[in-house]
Short mmCIF file of C-alpha atoms in Angstrom, two decimals:
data_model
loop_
_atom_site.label_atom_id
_atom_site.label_comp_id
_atom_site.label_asym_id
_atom_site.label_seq_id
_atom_site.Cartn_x
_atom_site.Cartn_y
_atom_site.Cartn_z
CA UNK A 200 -56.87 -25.19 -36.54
CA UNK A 201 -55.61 -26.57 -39.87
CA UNK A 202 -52.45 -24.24 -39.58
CA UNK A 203 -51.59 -25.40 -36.06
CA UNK A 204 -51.94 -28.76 -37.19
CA UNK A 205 -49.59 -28.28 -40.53
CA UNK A 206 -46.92 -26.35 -37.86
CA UNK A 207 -47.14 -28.85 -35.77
CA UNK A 208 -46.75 -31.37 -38.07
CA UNK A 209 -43.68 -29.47 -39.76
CA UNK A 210 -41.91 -28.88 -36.22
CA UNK A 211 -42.27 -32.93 -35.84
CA UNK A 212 -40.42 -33.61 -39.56
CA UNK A 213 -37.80 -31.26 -38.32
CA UNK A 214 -37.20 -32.93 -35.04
CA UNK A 215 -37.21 -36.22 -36.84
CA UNK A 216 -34.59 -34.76 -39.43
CA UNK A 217 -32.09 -34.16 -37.26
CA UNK A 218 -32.36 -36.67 -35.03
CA UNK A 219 -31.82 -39.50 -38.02
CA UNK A 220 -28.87 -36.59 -39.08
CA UNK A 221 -26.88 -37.46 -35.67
CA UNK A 222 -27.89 -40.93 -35.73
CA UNK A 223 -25.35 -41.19 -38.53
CA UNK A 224 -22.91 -38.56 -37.86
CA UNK A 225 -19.93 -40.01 -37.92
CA UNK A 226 -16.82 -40.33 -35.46
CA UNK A 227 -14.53 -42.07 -37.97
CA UNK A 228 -13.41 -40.37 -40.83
CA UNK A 229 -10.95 -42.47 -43.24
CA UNK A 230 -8.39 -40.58 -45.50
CA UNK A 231 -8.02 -43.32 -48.38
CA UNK A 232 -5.56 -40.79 -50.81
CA UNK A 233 -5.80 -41.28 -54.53
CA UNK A 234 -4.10 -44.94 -54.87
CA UNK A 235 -4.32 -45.94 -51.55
CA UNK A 236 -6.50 -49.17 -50.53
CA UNK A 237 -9.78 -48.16 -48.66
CA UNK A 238 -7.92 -49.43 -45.57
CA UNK A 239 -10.33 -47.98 -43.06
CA UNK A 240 -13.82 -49.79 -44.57
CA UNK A 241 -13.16 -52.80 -41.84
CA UNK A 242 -14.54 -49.78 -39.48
CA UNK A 243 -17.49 -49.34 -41.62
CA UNK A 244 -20.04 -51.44 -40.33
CA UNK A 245 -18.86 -50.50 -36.73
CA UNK A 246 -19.24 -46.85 -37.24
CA UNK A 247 -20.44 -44.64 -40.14
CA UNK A 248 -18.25 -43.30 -41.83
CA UNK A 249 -16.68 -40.17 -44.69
CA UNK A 250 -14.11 -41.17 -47.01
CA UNK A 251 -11.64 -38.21 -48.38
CA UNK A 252 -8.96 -38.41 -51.13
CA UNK A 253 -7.01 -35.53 -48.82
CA UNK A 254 -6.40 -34.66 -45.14
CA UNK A 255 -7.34 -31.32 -45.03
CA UNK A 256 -11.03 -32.23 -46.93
CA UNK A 257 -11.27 -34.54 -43.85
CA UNK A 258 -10.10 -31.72 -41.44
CA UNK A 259 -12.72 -29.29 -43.02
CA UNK A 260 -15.84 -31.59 -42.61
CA UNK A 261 -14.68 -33.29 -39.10
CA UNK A 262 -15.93 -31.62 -35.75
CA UNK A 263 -14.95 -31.82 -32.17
CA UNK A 264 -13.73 -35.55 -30.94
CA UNK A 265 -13.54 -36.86 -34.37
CA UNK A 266 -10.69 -39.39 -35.26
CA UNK A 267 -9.40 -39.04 -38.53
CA UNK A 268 -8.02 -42.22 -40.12
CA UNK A 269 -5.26 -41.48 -42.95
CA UNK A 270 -4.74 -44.40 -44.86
CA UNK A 271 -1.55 -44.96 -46.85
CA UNK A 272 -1.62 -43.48 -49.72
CA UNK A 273 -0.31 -46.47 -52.19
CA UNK A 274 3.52 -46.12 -53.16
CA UNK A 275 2.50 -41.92 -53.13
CA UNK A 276 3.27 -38.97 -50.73
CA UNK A 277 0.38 -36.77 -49.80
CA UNK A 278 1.19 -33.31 -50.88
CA UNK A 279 -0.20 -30.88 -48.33
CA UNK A 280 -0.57 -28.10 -45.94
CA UNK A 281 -2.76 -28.73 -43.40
CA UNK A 282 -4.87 -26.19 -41.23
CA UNK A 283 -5.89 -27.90 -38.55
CA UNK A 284 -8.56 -25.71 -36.37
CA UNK A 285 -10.83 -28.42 -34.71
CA UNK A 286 -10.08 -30.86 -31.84
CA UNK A 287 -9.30 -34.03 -33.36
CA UNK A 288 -7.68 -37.36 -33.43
CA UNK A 289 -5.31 -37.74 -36.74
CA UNK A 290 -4.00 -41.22 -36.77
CA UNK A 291 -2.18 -43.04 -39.94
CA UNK A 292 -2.69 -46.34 -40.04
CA UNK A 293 1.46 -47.27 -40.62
CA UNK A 294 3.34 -44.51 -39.28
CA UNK A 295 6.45 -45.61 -41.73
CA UNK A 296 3.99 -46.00 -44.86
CA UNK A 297 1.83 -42.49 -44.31
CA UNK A 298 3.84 -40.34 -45.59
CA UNK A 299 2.80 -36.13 -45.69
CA UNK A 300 5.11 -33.25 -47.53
CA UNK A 301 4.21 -29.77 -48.38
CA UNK A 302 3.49 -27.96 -50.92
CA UNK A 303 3.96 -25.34 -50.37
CA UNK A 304 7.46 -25.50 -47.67
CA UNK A 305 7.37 -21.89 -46.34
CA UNK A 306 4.16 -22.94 -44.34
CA UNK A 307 3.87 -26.10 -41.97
CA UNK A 308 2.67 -29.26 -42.88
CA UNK A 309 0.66 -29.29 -40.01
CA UNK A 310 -0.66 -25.71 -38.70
CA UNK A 311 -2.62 -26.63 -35.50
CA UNK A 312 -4.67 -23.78 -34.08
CA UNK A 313 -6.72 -25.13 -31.43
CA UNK A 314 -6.30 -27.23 -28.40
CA UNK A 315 -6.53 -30.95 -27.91
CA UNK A 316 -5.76 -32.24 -30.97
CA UNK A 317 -3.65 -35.61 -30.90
CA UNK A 318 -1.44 -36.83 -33.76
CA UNK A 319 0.07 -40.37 -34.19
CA UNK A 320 1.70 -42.59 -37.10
CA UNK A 321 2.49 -40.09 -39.68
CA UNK A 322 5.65 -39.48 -41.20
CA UNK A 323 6.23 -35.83 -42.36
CA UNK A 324 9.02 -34.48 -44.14
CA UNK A 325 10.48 -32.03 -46.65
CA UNK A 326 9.37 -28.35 -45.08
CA UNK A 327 12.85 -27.56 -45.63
CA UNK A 328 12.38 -23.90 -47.07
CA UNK A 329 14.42 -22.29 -43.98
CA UNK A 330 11.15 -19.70 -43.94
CA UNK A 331 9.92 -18.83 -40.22
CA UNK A 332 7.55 -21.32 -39.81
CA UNK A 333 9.15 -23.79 -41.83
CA UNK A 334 7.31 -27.24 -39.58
CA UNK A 335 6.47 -30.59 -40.13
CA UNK A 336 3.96 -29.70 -37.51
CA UNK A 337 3.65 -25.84 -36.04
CA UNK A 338 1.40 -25.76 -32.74
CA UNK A 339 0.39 -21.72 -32.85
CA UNK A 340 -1.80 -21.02 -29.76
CA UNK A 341 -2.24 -24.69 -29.76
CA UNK A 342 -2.56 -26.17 -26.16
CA UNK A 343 -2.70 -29.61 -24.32
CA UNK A 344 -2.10 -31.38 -28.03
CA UNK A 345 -0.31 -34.96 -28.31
CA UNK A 346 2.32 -35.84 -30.91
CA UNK A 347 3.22 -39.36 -30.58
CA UNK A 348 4.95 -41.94 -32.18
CA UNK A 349 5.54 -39.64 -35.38
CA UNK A 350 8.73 -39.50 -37.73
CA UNK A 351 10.00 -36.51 -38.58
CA UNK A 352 13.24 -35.89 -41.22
CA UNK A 353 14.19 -33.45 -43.64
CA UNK A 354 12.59 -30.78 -41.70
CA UNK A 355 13.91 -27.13 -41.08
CA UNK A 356 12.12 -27.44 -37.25
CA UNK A 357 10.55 -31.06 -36.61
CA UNK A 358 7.86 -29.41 -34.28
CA UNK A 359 7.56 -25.86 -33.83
CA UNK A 360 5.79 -24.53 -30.95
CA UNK A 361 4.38 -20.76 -30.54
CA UNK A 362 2.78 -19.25 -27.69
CA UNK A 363 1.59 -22.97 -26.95
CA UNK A 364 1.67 -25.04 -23.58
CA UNK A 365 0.59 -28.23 -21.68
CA UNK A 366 1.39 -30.38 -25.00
CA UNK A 367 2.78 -33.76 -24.93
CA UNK A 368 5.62 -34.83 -28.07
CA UNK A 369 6.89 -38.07 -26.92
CA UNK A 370 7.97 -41.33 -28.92
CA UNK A 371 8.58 -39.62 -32.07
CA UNK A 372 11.99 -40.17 -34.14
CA UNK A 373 13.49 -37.04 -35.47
CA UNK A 374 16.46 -36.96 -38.07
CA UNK A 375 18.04 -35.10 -41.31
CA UNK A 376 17.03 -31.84 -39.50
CA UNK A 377 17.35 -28.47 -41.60
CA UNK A 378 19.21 -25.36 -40.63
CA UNK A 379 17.42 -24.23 -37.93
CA UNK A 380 16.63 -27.34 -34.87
#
């Protein structure tokens, strides 16, 4: 009887556990960069909320229907390649102030992988390499995605779109293209 009780008891913690687990599972996570101002903490005591330093730390721990806030990153660029492979929002908070190049410019900056993934306010330049897949953002199998209101320069292809459909790419400005637009 004891051990029914103690199981019982144990399935009850566990229940308990993951409820207070989603309780605070955020919706909002804020990108602050490494000099940026915390920009997204007036959405803290609205939602809870993950702060990263880089986009693709917030991409990693985000799931499906999350909004990722990218705050600008001071007077500084973020460096990165990002693999985006959940459905999410991305949204900078100035489109002319958050600014994303690669680092590595034979890859995208942006290398979205599954559908419904929406992307506003960035600014993304210098994949210039003249490689393949040389993007500021490469939808690959990627379906009913948004990119709006984005800026796009100094780019070998602005957006680069493989075996994808249904997407939206309205209300962006593209200019300095590379070889290949």
């Amino acid at each position: 009887m004891k051990n029914i009780s103690l199981f019982t008891g144990f399935l009850a913690l566990l229940v308990l556990i993951s409820n207070v687990h989603a309780a605070f599972d955020p919706l909002l996570i804020a990108v602050n960069g490494s000099s940026g101002p915390d920009c997204a903490s007036q959405f803290a005591t609205t939602w809870p909320m993950w702060n990263f330093s880089s986009i693709q730390a917030a991409v990693n721990n985000a799931s499906t229907g999350y909004t990722i806030y990218i705050c600008r990153n001071g007077t500084n660029t973020y460096q990165e390649n990002v693999y985006v492979n959940v459905s999410v929002n991305i949204y900078g908070n100035q489109s002319i102030n958050v600014n994303i190049s690669p680092v590595n410019q034979d890859i995208p900056i942006f290398n979205l992988t599954v559908d419904k993934v929406n992307i506003t306010n960035l600014t993304f330049n210098g994949s210039i390499s003249g490689a393949a897949f040389s993007a500021g953002v490469h939808l690959r199998g990627a379906n009913y995605s948004n990119i709006y209101n984005n800026t796009f320069f100094g780019n070998t292809y602005h957006v680069y779109l493989f075996n994808a459909s249904n997407n939206s790419i309205s209300n962006n400005t593209l200019f300095r293209s590379g070889t290949r637009n």
